[in-house]
Short mmCIF file of C-alpha atoms in Angstrom, two decimals:
data_model
loop_
_atom_site.label_atom_id
_atom_site.label_comp_id
_atom_site.label_asym_id
_atom_site.label_seq_id
_atom_site.Cartn_x
_atom_site.Cartn_y
_atom_site.Cartn_z
CA UNK A 355 25.50 -125.19 60.41
CA UNK A 356 24.73 -122.33 58.01
CA UNK A 357 20.99 -122.67 58.52
CA UNK A 358 21.42 -122.42 62.29
CA UNK A 359 23.48 -119.23 62.00
CA UNK A 360 20.90 -117.66 59.71
CA UNK A 361 18.08 -118.50 62.12
CA UNK A 362 19.97 -116.84 64.95
CA UNK A 363 20.42 -113.66 62.84
CA UNK A 364 16.71 -113.52 62.06
CA UNK A 365 15.82 -113.96 65.72
CA UNK A 366 18.23 -111.16 66.71
CA UNK A 367 16.80 -108.77 64.11
CA UNK A 368 13.23 -109.56 65.15
CA UNK A 369 14.09 -108.95 68.81
CA UNK A 370 15.73 -105.61 68.00
CA UNK A 371 12.68 -104.41 66.02
CA UNK A 372 10.33 -105.51 68.79
CA UNK A 373 12.37 -103.60 71.40
CA UNK A 374 12.27 -100.42 69.26
CA UNK A 375 8.52 -100.74 68.83
CA UNK A 376 7.98 -101.16 72.60
CA UNK A 377 10.12 -98.07 73.31
CA UNK A 378 8.16 -95.94 70.78
CA UNK A 379 4.81 -97.09 72.16
CA UNK A 380 5.90 -96.32 75.73
CA UNK A 381 7.05 -92.83 74.71
CA UNK A 382 3.72 -92.07 73.06
CA UNK A 383 1.74 -93.24 76.12
CA UNK A 384 3.94 -91.24 78.49
CA UNK A 385 3.76 -88.07 76.40
CA UNK A 386 -0.04 -88.11 75.99
CA UNK A 387 -1.37 -89.53 79.25
CA UNK A 388 1.27 -89.67 82.02
CA UNK A 389 3.28 -86.46 81.58
CA UNK A 390 2.41 -83.29 83.67
CA UNK A 391 0.82 -80.29 81.90
CA UNK A 392 3.25 -77.88 80.39
CA UNK A 393 3.91 -74.57 81.95
CA UNK A 394 1.59 -71.79 80.93
CA UNK A 395 3.12 -69.78 78.12
CA UNK A 396 3.39 -66.07 78.51
CA UNK A 397 0.79 -63.97 76.61
CA UNK A 398 2.07 -62.42 73.40
CA UNK A 399 3.35 -58.95 73.65
CA UNK A 400 0.95 -56.19 72.70
CA UNK A 401 1.61 -54.54 69.33
CA UNK A 402 3.58 -51.37 69.40
CA UNK A 403 2.13 -48.28 67.74
CA UNK A 404 4.41 -45.37 67.02
CA UNK A 405 3.20 -41.79 66.59
CA UNK A 406 4.32 -40.63 63.15
CA UNK A 407 2.79 -37.12 63.35
CA UNK A 408 5.19 -34.22 62.69
CA UNK A 409 4.90 -32.88 66.26
CA UNK A 410 4.79 -36.22 67.96
CA UNK A 411 7.65 -38.19 69.40
CA UNK A 412 8.64 -41.68 68.45
CA UNK A 413 7.47 -43.12 71.74
CA UNK A 414 6.04 -46.61 71.82
CA UNK A 415 2.52 -47.21 73.17
CA UNK A 416 0.98 -50.55 73.84
CA UNK A 417 -2.18 -51.59 72.09
CA UNK A 418 -4.29 -51.66 75.27
CA UNK A 419 -3.33 -48.20 76.42
CA UNK A 420 -5.93 -45.54 75.62
CA UNK A 421 -8.70 -48.04 74.83
CA UNK A 422 -12.26 -46.76 75.13
CA UNK A 423 -15.20 -48.18 77.00
CA UNK A 424 -15.80 -50.68 74.26
CA UNK A 425 -12.27 -52.06 74.53
CA UNK A 426 -11.19 -50.97 71.01
CA UNK A 427 -8.08 -48.87 70.49
CA UNK A 428 -8.28 -45.28 69.24
CA UNK A 429 -7.03 -44.62 65.71
CA UNK A 430 -3.88 -42.56 65.43
CA UNK A 431 -3.41 -39.58 63.13
CA UNK A 432 -0.46 -40.31 60.89
CA UNK A 433 -0.40 -37.19 58.74
CA UNK A 434 -2.32 -34.28 57.18
CA UNK A 435 -2.62 -32.46 53.84
CA UNK A 436 -3.54 -29.12 55.35
CA UNK A 437 -0.19 -27.69 54.30
CA UNK A 438 -1.18 -28.11 50.62
CA UNK A 439 -4.43 -26.13 50.89
CA UNK A 440 -4.23 -22.34 50.52
CA UNK A 441 -7.51 -20.50 51.30
CA UNK A 442 -6.08 -17.17 50.12
CA UNK A 443 -7.73 -15.74 46.97
CA UNK A 444 -5.32 -14.81 44.22
CA UNK A 445 -6.85 -11.70 42.66
CA UNK A 446 -4.21 -11.46 39.95
CA UNK A 447 -5.13 -14.87 38.54
CA UNK A 448 -8.85 -14.02 38.68
CA UNK A 449 -8.35 -10.73 36.82
CA UNK A 450 -6.25 -12.48 34.19
CA UNK A 451 -9.02 -15.00 33.65
CA UNK A 452 -11.67 -12.24 33.40
CA UNK A 453 -9.64 -10.29 30.86
CA UNK A 454 -9.72 -13.16 28.37
CA UNK A 455 -11.93 -12.47 25.33
CA UNK A 456 -13.96 -15.11 23.55
CA UNK A 457 -12.64 -15.61 20.04
CA UNK A 458 -14.70 -18.54 18.84
CA UNK A 459 -17.04 -18.59 15.85
CA UNK A 460 -20.19 -19.46 17.81
CA UNK A 461 -22.12 -17.72 20.55
CA UNK A 462 -20.40 -16.92 23.84
CA UNK A 463 -22.44 -18.84 26.40
CA UNK A 464 -20.83 -16.86 29.25
CA UNK A 465 -22.13 -13.49 28.02
CA UNK A 466 -25.72 -12.24 28.23
CA UNK A 467 -25.18 -9.68 25.45
CA UNK A 468 -23.55 -12.01 22.97
CA UNK A 469 -25.61 -12.21 19.78
CA UNK A 470 -26.32 -15.62 18.32
CA UNK A 471 -24.44 -16.53 15.15
CA UNK A 472 -26.25 -15.84 11.89
CA UNK A 473 -28.37 -18.68 10.64
CA UNK A 474 -27.45 -19.92 7.21
CA UNK A 475 -30.16 -19.63 4.60
CA UNK A 476 -31.27 -23.15 3.90
CA UNK A 477 -33.12 -23.37 0.59
CA UNK A 478 -36.54 -24.86 0.84
CA UNK A 479 -37.09 -28.00 -1.18
CA UNK A 480 -39.13 -27.42 -4.31
CA UNK A 481 -41.69 -30.06 -5.00
CA UNK A 482 -41.78 -31.29 -8.60
CA UNK A 483 -44.91 -30.37 -10.56
CA UNK A 484 -47.63 -32.91 -10.50
CA UNK A 485 -48.30 -34.59 -13.82
CA UNK A 486 -51.60 -33.67 -15.41
CA UNK A 487 -53.64 -36.75 -16.07
CA UNK A 488 -56.13 -36.61 -18.88
CA UNK A 489 -59.52 -38.09 -18.12
CA UNK A 490 -60.19 -41.25 -19.98
CA UNK A 491 -63.59 -41.38 -21.61
CA UNK A 492 -64.83 -44.88 -21.17
CA UNK A 493 -67.67 -45.93 -23.34
CA UNK A 494 -70.64 -47.19 -21.40
CA UNK A 495 -70.68 -50.90 -21.30
CA UNK A 496 -74.08 -52.35 -22.02
CA UNK A 497 -75.36 -55.83 -21.60
CA UNK A 498 -73.78 -58.46 -23.82
CA UNK A 499 -75.60 -59.27 -27.04
CA UNK A 500 -77.96 -62.23 -26.92
CA UNK A 501 -76.70 -65.50 -28.32
CA UNK A 502 -77.80 -66.36 -31.86
CA UNK A 503 -80.79 -68.66 -32.34
CA UNK A 504 -79.52 -72.15 -33.08
CA UNK A 505 -82.00 -72.91 -35.90
CA UNK A 506 -81.66 -73.14 -39.67
CA UNK A 507 -84.59 -72.26 -41.99
CA UNK A 508 -84.21 -74.45 -45.12
CA UNK A 509 -87.71 -74.93 -46.57
CA UNK A 510 -91.37 -73.81 -46.72
CA UNK A 511 -94.58 -75.82 -46.84
CA UNK A 512 -97.99 -74.32 -47.67
CA UNK A 513 -101.18 -75.70 -46.14
CA UNK A 514 -104.53 -75.95 -47.87
CA UNK A 515 -105.71 -72.79 -46.13
CA UNK A 516 -102.72 -70.87 -47.54
CA UNK A 517 -100.71 -70.66 -44.31
CA UNK A 518 -96.96 -71.24 -44.55
CA UNK A 519 -94.98 -73.62 -42.37
CA UNK A 520 -91.21 -73.56 -41.96
CA UNK A 521 -88.80 -76.47 -42.04
CA UNK A 522 -86.29 -75.78 -39.24
CA UNK A 523 -83.11 -77.75 -38.59
CA UNK A 524 -81.38 -78.00 -35.17
CA UNK A 525 -78.41 -80.34 -35.27
CA UNK A 526 -79.85 -83.58 -36.70
CA UNK A 527 -83.44 -82.79 -35.74
CA UNK A 528 -85.93 -81.40 -38.30
CA UNK A 529 -89.02 -79.47 -37.19
CA UNK A 530 -92.10 -78.32 -39.17
CA UNK A 531 -93.65 -75.33 -37.44
CA UNK A 532 -96.10 -72.59 -38.33
CA UNK A 533 -96.88 -69.26 -36.72
CA UNK A 534 -97.28 -69.64 -32.92
CA UNK A 535 -95.59 -73.05 -32.68
CA UNK A 536 -92.73 -73.70 -30.18
CA UNK A 537 -89.61 -75.53 -31.30
CA UNK A 538 -87.41 -77.49 -28.85
CA UNK A 539 -89.31 -75.95 -25.88
CA UNK A 540 -87.43 -72.67 -26.37
CA UNK A 541 -87.99 -71.05 -29.74
CA UNK A 542 -91.37 -69.66 -30.82
CA UNK A 543 -92.14 -69.12 -34.50
CA UNK A 544 -93.66 -65.66 -34.96
CA UNK A 545 -94.18 -65.40 -38.75
CA UNK A 546 -93.30 -67.49 -41.79
CA UNK A 547 -93.21 -66.39 -45.43
CA UNK A 548 -91.69 -67.73 -48.59
CA UNK A 549 -88.21 -66.21 -48.03
CA UNK A 550 -87.74 -65.88 -44.22
CA UNK A 551 -89.04 -66.77 -40.78
CA UNK A 552 -89.11 -64.68 -37.60
CA UNK A 553 -88.27 -66.72 -34.48
CA UNK A 554 -88.18 -65.54 -30.81
CA UNK A 555 -86.00 -66.98 -28.05
CA UNK A 556 -88.34 -67.24 -25.07
CA UNK A 557 -85.50 -67.18 -22.49
CA UNK A 558 -84.57 -63.55 -23.27
CA UNK A 559 -87.39 -62.41 -25.65
CA UNK A 560 -84.85 -61.95 -28.46
CA UNK A 561 -86.30 -62.09 -31.99
CA UNK A 562 -84.22 -62.92 -35.03
CA UNK A 563 -85.07 -63.23 -38.70
CA UNK A 564 -83.82 -66.47 -40.24
CA UNK A 565 -83.35 -66.27 -44.02
CA UNK A 566 -84.26 -69.17 -46.24
CA UNK A 567 -81.21 -71.31 -47.02
CA UNK A 568 -81.68 -73.50 -50.02
CA UNK A 569 -78.40 -75.44 -49.76
#
């Protein structure tokens, strides 16, 4: 029995909701498609402009009244500042301004006869004396001295014809040379005697006397 009562309540609720939905749908269709057009609304009233000039009256004018050929309204004068302007010259004030005397410390730029202020004497900078540089006497530089002849004269041999020959040592090499002979393709023996030998370096034509060294 309870289930039957509940089913009846659900059916009643569903029917009520369906009826409300049908009524709303019908109202929308009638309002948008079936109703007659609304009456034309009256145009808005034209704005009211009031004359605020001192001599004018507070009469109201519509915005379209007084429009020009272009259809735009003419601007209204709302006030003036002419009362604040005084074109009259006040001679007393001008004379008082002319009677003022310049009391500054510089030149009066408004006077043609005003003398310029005195220019302070600025001392000129004194340049320091230039140092006296003594000339440096440089000794003339000549060519470097020739290298010493790398030979040692340690003995003499005499030939049968009486000519002397020198025993010369260079490192571990021993040479026997007489006058006019060339040693090691560089040194030429000029003269040989019992106590010394004169040898010339052929690369720079430097001659040196080699003494006899017995040790």
